[in-house]
Amino acid sequence: MKLGGLTRHRRAIAGLSAVAMFGTLGLTACGSDDSSDSSGSTASTTSLPSDAAQGEPVKIGFLSPEGGAAVSIPEYREGAEAAVKYVNENAGGLAGRPVELVVCKQQEEPTSATKCANELVEKKVAAVVTPGTSMGEVVAPVITGAKIPYVTLNAVSAAELTNPAVAALSAGLPGSLTTTATAAKDAGLGKVTIFASDGGGMGSIVTQMGAPIFQALGVELEVTPIPLGVPDPSPMVTAGLSKKPDGISVIADAATCASVLKSVQTQAPDVKKLLIPTCLDPNVTKVVGMDAIKGNIGITATDYLSDQPDSVLYRTVITEYAPELSVTGAGSSGYQVLLGLVRAADNIQGEVNAASIAEALKTSKDVEMPAGGGITFTCNGTAFPQMPSLCSSQMLYGPLNDDGVPVDLKLAGQKPSA
């Protein structure tokens, strides 16, 4: 790679880290379990087989963002705990062995995150999983430095994205842009404006990364930066809408997304909206109003409500082992990352330890993402070579129902090469 390309790559990583809370706590789940579960209450479930795991348990560490002043998502852990019960009692275990989930709660700040990383290393876990954390820069080097696989649903820090020892099962920003462009083309939209929170030069990063993706699909892309912390983004929204886009999207934290969407609704209520999960957070939909959300297009990594067998399995496991969780809530992320690791490790022969799990992650191909609507992941560094930890470029899109949940989902993105 030439020096200029390397500089741009590092700048892109820095920008992604600057919006870590957007990527980690938004892209892979629809906020918290405050979301309505009415849309999932009538969705089908099934019966679970009896196939108990045998032998010595395999210790799997779980980094849970709980108890922090700004962030606390116990639903992540509860979804993972439900997945462990399913794996141990109904799915034959991880390579035949029961899983012992070793939970460490950290408050999304460096002191507690570092303590958790060291604690999990000391407990000799065979892998560490997390739905996502803004503390990746702190925890990933400790865990991978101890030769322990680090598996996250969504990597955002440079220490995660550029580390081949990290496996990030979900597609992150590249997948979000690819899916937004695909959904725009499918909807017949000729021009899309993305309003991008501009921390770390994110606006230019979205332009550099997104322009070739959109161009390849025949959709014109305009990017309008939204300065971090701006109290009223209406002037920027006006500027973005002056280009007469057929559709708009927002890449930002939930608060910025809410303020941008409110302004869009005031100025151009009929423009099509293509919304990532951050913008479908209940804290956003309550501010904007569901009437401004439903009928538009949602981007997601989770198939919550379809009759696909893996979606039915997901709802059954949650209903059986975590009935207090909403099936369309944040618990899905804990379920996906835990069961994703188990599926990737399915072909291990012999001893199950950190080394064999790491090898399984690197060699498993086209592993089905749990409740992923057909998404697969392959952690061999080819999904997005500039960010070798990413294991997939695929996401889902579909119309938003009356509860703001994407349904009738279609798959976007390509499988990594073998």
Short mmCIF file of C-alpha atoms in Angstrom, two decimals:
data_model
loop_
_atom_site.label_atom_id
_atom_site.label_comp_id
_atom_site.label_asym_id
_atom_site.label_seq_id
_atom_site.Cartn_x
_atom_site.Cartn_y
_atom_site.Cartn_z
CA MET A 1 0.00 0.00 0.00
CA LYS A 2 1.32 3.44 -0.87
CA LEU A 3 1.93 5.94 1.89
CA GLY A 4 -1.07 8.08 0.91
CA GLY A 5 -3.35 5.06 0.97
CA LEU A 6 -1.95 4.00 4.35
CA THR A 7 -2.55 7.50 5.74
CA ARG A 8 -6.14 7.49 4.48
CA HIS A 9 -6.65 4.02 5.96
CA ARG A 10 -5.40 5.11 9.38
CA ARG A 11 -7.56 8.24 9.18
CA ALA A 12 -10.55 6.05 8.37
CA ILE A 13 -9.85 3.85 11.37
CA ALA A 14 -9.54 6.92 13.59
CA GLY A 15 -12.87 8.20 12.32
CA LEU A 16 -14.56 4.89 12.98
CA SER A 17 -13.19 4.91 16.52
CA ALA A 18 -14.49 8.43 17.04
CA VAL A 19 -18.03 7.20 16.50
CA ALA A 20 -17.51 4.01 18.48
CA MET A 21 -20.74 4.27 20.38
CA PHE A 22 -22.67 4.53 17.11
CA GLY A 23 -21.06 1.42 15.70
CA THR A 24 -20.99 -0.68 18.82
CA LEU A 25 -24.30 0.00 20.47
CA GLY A 26 -26.33 0.76 17.38
CA LEU A 27 -25.42 -1.14 14.28
CA THR A 28 -26.08 -4.59 15.63
CA ALA A 29 -29.21 -4.11 17.71
CA CYS A 30 -32.24 -1.88 17.89
CA GLY A 31 -31.34 -0.16 21.12
CA SER A 32 -32.78 -1.62 24.31
CA ASP A 33 -35.65 -3.75 25.42
CA ASP A 34 -37.81 -0.66 25.81
CA SER A 35 -38.76 -1.38 22.21
CA SER A 36 -42.22 -2.76 21.65
CA ASP A 37 -42.42 -6.52 21.58
CA SER A 38 -45.91 -6.55 20.09
CA SER A 39 -44.49 -7.25 16.66
CA GLY A 40 -42.81 -10.40 17.96
CA SER A 41 -45.57 -11.69 20.22
CA THR A 42 -47.40 -13.53 17.45
CA ALA A 43 -44.34 -14.72 15.49
CA SER A 44 -43.94 -18.48 15.31
CA THR A 45 -41.77 -20.61 17.58
CA THR A 46 -41.01 -24.33 17.64
CA SER A 47 -39.95 -27.09 20.02
CA LEU A 48 -36.33 -27.64 20.97
CA PRO A 49 -34.61 -31.04 20.77
CA SER A 50 -32.96 -32.66 23.76
CA ASP A 51 -29.22 -32.93 23.05
CA ALA A 52 -27.21 -32.23 26.17
CA ALA A 53 -23.49 -31.50 26.00
CA GLN A 54 -21.08 -33.81 27.81
CA GLY A 55 -17.64 -33.53 29.36
CA GLU A 56 -15.53 -30.79 30.88
CA PRO A 57 -17.00 -27.31 30.32
CA VAL A 58 -15.28 -24.86 27.98
CA LYS A 59 -14.86 -21.46 29.61
CA ILE A 60 -15.98 -18.61 27.35
CA GLY A 61 -15.49 -15.07 28.62
CA PHE A 62 -18.22 -12.50 28.08
CA LEU A 63 -17.52 -8.76 28.28
CA SER A 64 -20.80 -7.14 29.30
CA PRO A 65 -21.37 -3.35 29.27
CA GLU A 66 -23.27 -3.02 32.53
CA GLY A 67 -23.48 -0.51 35.35
CA GLY A 68 -21.92 2.45 33.59
CA ALA A 69 -23.15 5.99 34.07
CA ALA A 70 -23.85 6.39 30.36
CA VAL A 71 -24.16 2.81 29.10
CA SER A 72 -25.69 -0.27 30.69
CA ILE A 73 -27.12 -3.03 28.49
CA PRO A 74 -27.75 -6.15 30.59
CA GLU A 75 -29.89 -7.50 27.73
CA TYR A 76 -26.66 -8.36 25.87
CA ARG A 77 -25.67 -10.74 28.68
CA GLU A 78 -29.18 -12.14 29.05
CA GLY A 79 -29.32 -12.97 25.34
CA ALA A 80 -25.94 -14.73 25.57
CA GLU A 81 -27.02 -16.65 28.66
CA ALA A 82 -30.10 -17.87 26.79
CA ALA A 83 -27.88 -19.00 23.92
CA VAL A 84 -25.62 -20.91 26.35
CA LYS A 85 -28.60 -22.76 27.82
CA TYR A 86 -29.69 -23.73 24.31
CA VAL A 87 -26.18 -24.84 23.34
CA ASN A 88 -25.75 -26.92 26.51
CA GLU A 89 -29.20 -28.50 26.69
CA ASN A 90 -30.43 -28.67 23.10
CA ALA A 91 -27.55 -28.32 20.63
CA GLY A 92 -24.87 -30.70 21.87
CA GLY A 93 -22.46 -28.06 23.14
CA LEU A 94 -19.42 -26.35 21.64
CA ALA A 95 -17.70 -29.17 19.70
CA GLY A 96 -19.54 -31.52 22.04
CA ARG A 97 -18.55 -29.77 25.27
CA PRO A 98 -20.78 -27.65 27.54
CA VAL A 99 -20.11 -23.92 27.65
CA GLU A 100 -19.40 -22.17 30.94
CA LEU A 101 -20.04 -18.46 30.45
CA VAL A 102 -17.60 -16.38 32.49
CA VAL A 103 -19.20 -12.94 32.67
CA CYS A 104 -17.29 -9.79 33.51
CA LYS A 105 -19.27 -6.57 33.76
CA GLN A 106 -17.45 -3.40 32.72
CA GLN A 107 -18.75 0.16 32.70
CA GLU A 108 -17.51 1.28 29.29
CA GLU A 109 -14.57 3.16 30.77
CA PRO A 110 -10.88 2.18 30.75
CA THR A 111 -10.37 1.13 34.38
CA SER A 112 -13.16 -1.43 34.61
CA ALA A 113 -12.60 -2.61 31.03
CA THR A 114 -8.90 -3.27 31.66
CA LYS A 115 -9.72 -5.06 34.90
CA CYS A 116 -12.20 -7.30 33.06
CA ALA A 117 -9.75 -8.14 30.28
CA ASN A 118 -7.06 -9.13 32.77
CA GLU A 119 -9.54 -11.09 34.88
CA LEU A 120 -10.69 -13.16 31.89
CA VAL A 121 -7.08 -13.90 30.94
CA GLU A 122 -6.33 -14.99 34.51
CA LYS A 123 -9.34 -17.32 34.46
CA LYS A 124 -7.88 -19.01 31.36
CA VAL A 125 -10.95 -18.68 29.20
CA ALA A 126 -10.76 -20.33 25.77
CA ALA A 127 -12.24 -17.28 24.01
CA VAL A 128 -13.71 -13.88 24.82
CA VAL A 129 -16.89 -12.65 23.17
CA THR A 130 -18.68 -9.32 23.26
CA PRO A 131 -21.56 -7.88 21.24
CA GLY A 132 -19.44 -4.74 21.03
CA THR A 133 -17.66 -2.21 23.18
CA SER A 134 -16.19 1.25 22.88
CA MET A 135 -13.29 -0.09 24.97
CA GLY A 136 -11.83 -2.28 22.23
CA GLU A 137 -8.64 -0.22 22.18
CA VAL A 138 -8.12 -1.25 25.82
CA VAL A 139 -9.35 -4.85 25.97
CA ALA A 140 -8.42 -6.34 22.59
CA PRO A 141 -4.61 -6.06 23.01
CA VAL A 142 -4.76 -7.69 26.46
CA ILE A 143 -6.86 -10.61 25.27
CA THR A 144 -5.18 -11.27 21.92
CA GLY A 145 -1.77 -10.72 23.53
CA ALA A 146 -2.57 -13.73 25.74
CA LYS A 147 -3.27 -15.80 22.58
CA ILE A 148 -6.99 -15.91 23.39
CA PRO A 149 -9.46 -15.44 20.51
CA TYR A 150 -11.43 -12.20 20.73
CA VAL A 151 -14.82 -12.37 19.01
CA THR A 152 -17.07 -9.34 18.68
CA LEU A 153 -20.25 -8.76 16.75
CA ASN A 154 -19.13 -5.27 15.77
CA ALA A 155 -15.54 -3.99 15.81
CA VAL A 156 -14.99 -0.23 15.92
CA SER A 157 -11.58 0.54 17.41
CA ALA A 158 -8.31 0.40 15.50
CA ALA A 159 -7.11 -2.32 17.89
CA GLU A 160 -10.04 -4.46 16.75
CA LEU A 161 -10.37 -3.57 13.06
CA THR A 162 -6.70 -3.97 12.15
CA ASN A 163 -5.92 -7.02 14.28
CA PRO A 164 -6.10 -10.35 12.39
CA ALA A 165 -6.47 -12.10 15.76
CA VAL A 166 -9.88 -10.43 16.19
CA ALA A 167 -13.00 -11.90 14.60
CA ALA A 168 -15.76 -9.33 13.99
CA LEU A 169 -18.78 -11.29 12.80
CA SER A 170 -20.89 -8.37 11.56
CA ALA A 171 -20.20 -6.14 8.58
CA GLY A 172 -19.77 -2.77 10.29
CA LEU A 173 -19.69 0.48 8.33
CA PRO A 174 -18.71 -1.08 4.97
CA GLY A 175 -21.66 -3.43 5.17
CA SER A 176 -24.01 -0.65 6.22
CA LEU A 177 -23.00 1.48 3.23
CA THR A 178 -23.25 -1.46 0.82
CA THR A 179 -26.70 -2.35 2.09
CA THR A 180 -27.92 1.25 2.01
CA ALA A 181 -26.80 1.56 -1.61
CA THR A 182 -28.40 -1.78 -2.52
CA ALA A 183 -31.67 -0.83 -0.84
CA ALA A 184 -31.65 2.53 -2.63
CA LYS A 185 -31.20 0.89 -6.01
CA ASP A 186 -33.90 -1.65 -5.22
CA ALA A 187 -36.29 1.18 -4.34
CA GLY A 188 -35.49 3.07 -7.55
CA LEU A 189 -33.76 5.96 -5.78
CA GLY A 190 -31.35 7.79 -8.06
CA LYS A 191 -29.71 10.01 -5.43
CA VAL A 192 -29.15 9.54 -1.69
CA THR A 193 -27.86 12.06 0.85
CA ILE A 194 -26.18 10.64 3.94
CA PHE A 195 -26.01 12.92 6.96
CA ALA A 196 -22.86 11.79 8.77
CA SER A 197 -21.79 12.78 12.27
CA ASP A 198 -18.41 14.36 11.60
CA GLY A 199 -16.29 13.18 14.52
CA GLY A 200 -12.80 12.25 13.34
CA GLY A 201 -13.55 13.44 9.82
CA MET A 202 -16.32 10.87 9.47
CA GLY A 203 -18.00 12.81 6.67
CA SER A 204 -15.01 12.46 4.36
CA ILE A 205 -14.55 8.83 5.41
CA VAL A 206 -18.12 7.99 4.44
CA THR A 207 -17.57 9.77 1.12
CA GLN A 208 -14.32 7.91 0.37
CA MET A 209 -15.70 4.54 1.38
CA GLY A 210 -19.25 4.99 0.10
CA ALA A 211 -18.76 6.74 -3.24
CA PRO A 212 -17.42 3.72 -5.16
CA ILE A 213 -20.02 1.44 -3.57
CA PHE A 214 -22.91 3.68 -4.58
CA GLN A 215 -21.42 4.41 -8.01
CA ALA A 216 -21.11 0.71 -8.78
CA LEU A 217 -24.83 0.34 -8.12
CA GLY A 218 -25.78 3.37 -10.20
CA VAL A 219 -26.85 5.53 -7.25
CA GLU A 220 -25.53 9.07 -6.75
CA LEU A 221 -24.20 9.74 -3.25
CA GLU A 222 -24.02 13.06 -1.47
CA VAL A 223 -22.60 13.27 2.07
CA THR A 224 -23.48 16.13 4.39
CA PRO A 225 -21.36 16.32 7.58
CA ILE A 226 -23.11 17.12 10.86
CA PRO A 227 -20.68 18.65 13.40
CA LEU A 228 -20.50 16.79 16.70
CA GLY A 229 -22.64 18.37 19.41
CA VAL A 230 -24.40 20.85 17.15
CA PRO A 231 -27.61 21.85 19.00
CA ASP A 232 -29.70 22.26 15.85
CA PRO A 233 -28.67 20.54 12.60
CA SER A 234 -31.43 22.22 10.57
CA PRO A 235 -29.06 24.39 8.47
CA MET A 236 -27.02 21.32 7.51
CA VAL A 237 -30.19 19.37 6.77
CA THR A 238 -31.40 22.21 4.58
CA ALA A 239 -28.12 22.15 2.68
CA GLY A 240 -28.30 18.38 2.22
CA LEU A 241 -31.91 18.49 1.05
CA SER A 242 -31.13 21.30 -1.41
CA LYS A 243 -29.48 18.66 -3.62
CA LYS A 244 -32.98 17.17 -4.10
CA PRO A 245 -32.18 13.59 -2.97
CA ASP A 246 -34.68 10.81 -3.52
CA GLY A 247 -33.66 9.27 -0.20
CA ILE A 248 -31.70 10.11 2.94
CA SER A 249 -29.79 8.17 5.59
CA VAL A 250 -28.07 9.14 8.83
CA ILE A 251 -24.81 7.76 10.28
CA ALA A 252 -24.62 9.13 13.79
CA ASP A 253 -25.46 8.45 17.41
CA ALA A 254 -29.11 8.18 18.41
CA ALA A 255 -29.45 11.77 19.65
CA THR A 256 -28.03 13.24 16.43
CA CYS A 257 -30.13 10.89 14.35
CA ALA A 258 -33.28 12.03 16.16
CA SER A 259 -32.54 15.72 15.61
CA VAL A 260 -31.66 15.18 11.94
CA LEU A 261 -34.78 13.12 11.28
CA LYS A 262 -36.98 15.69 13.02
CA SER A 263 -35.58 18.38 10.74
CA VAL A 264 -35.98 16.17 7.66
CA GLN A 265 -39.57 15.46 8.60
CA THR A 266 -40.26 19.18 8.87
CA GLN A 267 -38.58 20.11 5.61
CA ALA A 268 -39.16 17.08 3.37
CA PRO A 269 -41.60 14.64 4.99
CA ASP A 270 -42.01 12.56 1.83
CA VAL A 271 -38.33 11.83 1.15
CA LYS A 272 -37.53 8.12 1.54
CA LYS A 273 -35.55 7.24 4.65
CA LEU A 274 -33.01 4.40 4.78
CA LEU A 275 -32.36 3.86 8.47
CA ILE A 276 -29.61 1.93 10.27
CA PRO A 277 -30.51 0.40 13.67
CA THR A 278 -29.16 3.38 15.62
CA CYS A 279 -31.91 5.48 14.07
CA LEU A 280 -34.50 2.85 15.01
CA ASP A 281 -33.61 3.01 18.69
CA PRO A 282 -36.74 3.60 20.81
CA ASN A 283 -35.20 6.87 22.01
CA VAL A 284 -35.22 8.03 18.38
CA THR A 285 -38.64 6.76 17.38
CA LYS A 286 -40.23 8.31 20.47
CA VAL A 287 -38.85 11.71 19.48
CA VAL A 288 -39.53 11.49 15.75
CA GLY A 289 -42.79 9.57 15.94
CA MET A 290 -43.50 6.17 14.44
CA ASP A 291 -45.54 7.72 11.62
CA ALA A 292 -42.30 9.19 10.27
CA ILE A 293 -40.55 5.81 10.49
CA LYS A 294 -42.92 3.07 9.35
CA GLY A 295 -43.04 2.27 5.67
CA ASN A 296 -39.48 3.44 5.13
CA ILE A 297 -36.47 1.10 4.76
CA GLY A 298 -34.56 -0.43 7.67
CA ILE A 299 -31.00 -1.80 7.63
CA THR A 300 -30.26 -4.63 10.06
CA ALA A 301 -28.06 -7.63 10.82
CA THR A 302 -30.85 -9.57 12.53
CA ASP A 303 -33.89 -11.38 11.16
CA TYR A 304 -36.23 -11.07 14.13
CA LEU A 305 -39.63 -11.96 12.75
CA SER A 306 -39.57 -14.10 9.61
CA ASP A 307 -40.48 -17.76 9.28
CA GLN A 308 -36.93 -18.70 8.29
CA PRO A 309 -35.85 -21.67 10.45
CA ASP A 310 -33.00 -19.80 12.12
CA SER A 311 -35.27 -16.88 13.01
CA VAL A 312 -37.84 -19.29 14.44
CA LEU A 313 -35.05 -20.95 16.45
CA TYR A 314 -33.92 -17.58 17.80
CA ARG A 315 -37.42 -16.65 18.99
CA THR A 316 -37.88 -20.11 20.51
CA VAL A 317 -34.64 -19.88 22.50
CA ILE A 318 -35.45 -16.40 23.78
CA THR A 319 -39.01 -17.41 24.67
CA GLU A 320 -37.79 -20.56 26.44
CA TYR A 321 -34.74 -19.27 28.28
CA ALA A 322 -35.16 -15.46 28.54
CA PRO A 323 -38.92 -14.81 28.34
CA GLU A 324 -38.54 -11.33 29.81
CA LEU A 325 -36.56 -10.17 26.75
CA SER A 326 -38.16 -8.64 23.69
CA VAL A 327 -37.28 -10.67 20.60
CA THR A 328 -36.67 -7.40 18.73
CA GLY A 329 -34.44 -5.96 21.44
CA ALA A 330 -30.75 -5.85 22.29
CA GLY A 331 -30.64 -9.40 23.62
CA SER A 332 -30.35 -10.60 20.03
CA SER A 333 -26.76 -9.33 19.87
CA GLY A 334 -25.62 -11.44 22.82
CA TYR A 335 -27.35 -14.45 21.30
CA GLN A 336 -25.78 -13.91 17.89
CA VAL A 337 -22.18 -13.47 19.01
CA LEU A 338 -22.24 -16.44 21.41
CA LEU A 339 -23.97 -18.84 19.05
CA GLY A 340 -21.87 -17.54 16.14
CA LEU A 341 -18.71 -18.60 17.97
CA VAL A 342 -20.19 -22.02 18.73
CA ARG A 343 -21.10 -22.55 15.08
CA ALA A 344 -17.64 -21.53 13.88
CA ALA A 345 -16.07 -24.01 16.32
CA ASP A 346 -18.32 -26.87 15.26
CA ASN A 347 -15.61 -28.76 13.34
CA ILE A 348 -12.99 -28.85 16.10
CA GLN A 349 -11.62 -32.33 16.57
CA GLY A 350 -9.80 -33.21 19.76
CA GLU A 351 -9.04 -30.74 22.53
CA VAL A 352 -11.14 -27.58 22.73
CA ASN A 353 -8.95 -24.69 23.84
CA ALA A 354 -7.90 -21.21 22.79
CA ALA A 355 -5.62 -22.49 20.03
CA SER A 356 -8.16 -24.82 18.46
CA ILE A 357 -10.91 -22.20 18.63
CA ALA A 358 -8.61 -19.63 16.99
CA GLU A 359 -7.84 -22.10 14.20
CA ALA A 360 -11.53 -22.90 13.74
CA LEU A 361 -12.37 -19.21 13.41
CA LYS A 362 -9.75 -18.77 10.68
CA THR A 363 -10.66 -21.89 8.72
CA SER A 364 -14.45 -22.14 8.99
CA LYS A 365 -16.20 -21.01 5.81
CA ASP A 366 -19.65 -19.53 5.22
CA VAL A 367 -20.83 -19.96 8.80
CA GLU A 368 -24.51 -19.07 9.15
CA MET A 369 -25.04 -15.99 11.30
CA PRO A 370 -27.54 -16.89 14.02
CA ALA A 371 -30.88 -15.22 13.25
CA GLY A 372 -29.06 -13.58 10.35
CA GLY A 373 -31.56 -14.03 7.55
CA GLY A 374 -29.00 -15.76 5.33
CA ILE A 375 -25.93 -13.72 6.32
CA THR A 376 -22.79 -15.83 6.52
CA PHE A 377 -19.35 -15.04 7.90
CA THR A 378 -15.85 -16.25 7.01
CA CYS A 379 -13.07 -14.91 9.22
CA ASN A 380 -10.15 -15.21 6.81
CA GLY A 381 -9.57 -11.48 6.30
CA THR A 382 -11.07 -11.24 2.79
CA ALA A 383 -14.47 -9.66 3.53
CA PHE A 384 -12.92 -6.17 3.66
CA PRO A 385 -9.11 -6.47 3.37
CA GLN A 386 -8.42 -2.97 4.70
CA MET A 387 -10.04 -4.09 7.96
CA PRO A 388 -8.96 -7.73 8.29
CA SER A 389 -10.99 -8.52 11.40
CA LEU A 390 -14.29 -8.11 9.53
CA CYS A 391 -15.78 -11.51 8.73
CA SER A 392 -18.70 -10.41 6.54
CA SER A 393 -19.84 -7.66 4.21
CA GLN A 394 -23.48 -8.76 4.29
CA MET A 395 -26.49 -7.14 5.93
CA LEU A 396 -30.26 -7.16 5.50
CA TYR A 397 -32.80 -4.56 4.47
CA GLY A 398 -36.55 -4.36 4.29
CA PRO A 399 -39.62 -2.17 4.88
CA LEU A 400 -40.25 -1.01 8.43
CA ASN A 401 -43.44 -2.30 10.02
CA ASP A 402 -45.71 -0.35 12.37
CA ASP A 403 -43.29 -1.01 15.24
CA GLY A 404 -40.22 0.19 13.32
CA VAL A 405 -38.83 -3.33 12.77
CA PRO A 406 -37.50 -4.32 9.30
CA VAL A 407 -39.51 -7.15 7.75
CA ASP A 408 -39.65 -8.99 4.40
CA LEU A 409 -35.87 -8.89 4.46
CA LYS A 410 -33.48 -9.08 1.52
CA LEU A 411 -29.77 -9.86 1.68
CA ALA A 412 -27.13 -7.39 0.45
CA GLY A 413 -23.37 -7.81 0.10
CA GLN A 414 -21.12 -10.62 -1.07
CA LYS A 415 -19.62 -13.64 0.64
CA PRO A 416 -15.88 -13.35 1.34
CA SER A 417 -13.70 -15.28 -1.10
CA ALA A 418 -12.39 -18.66 -0.05
#
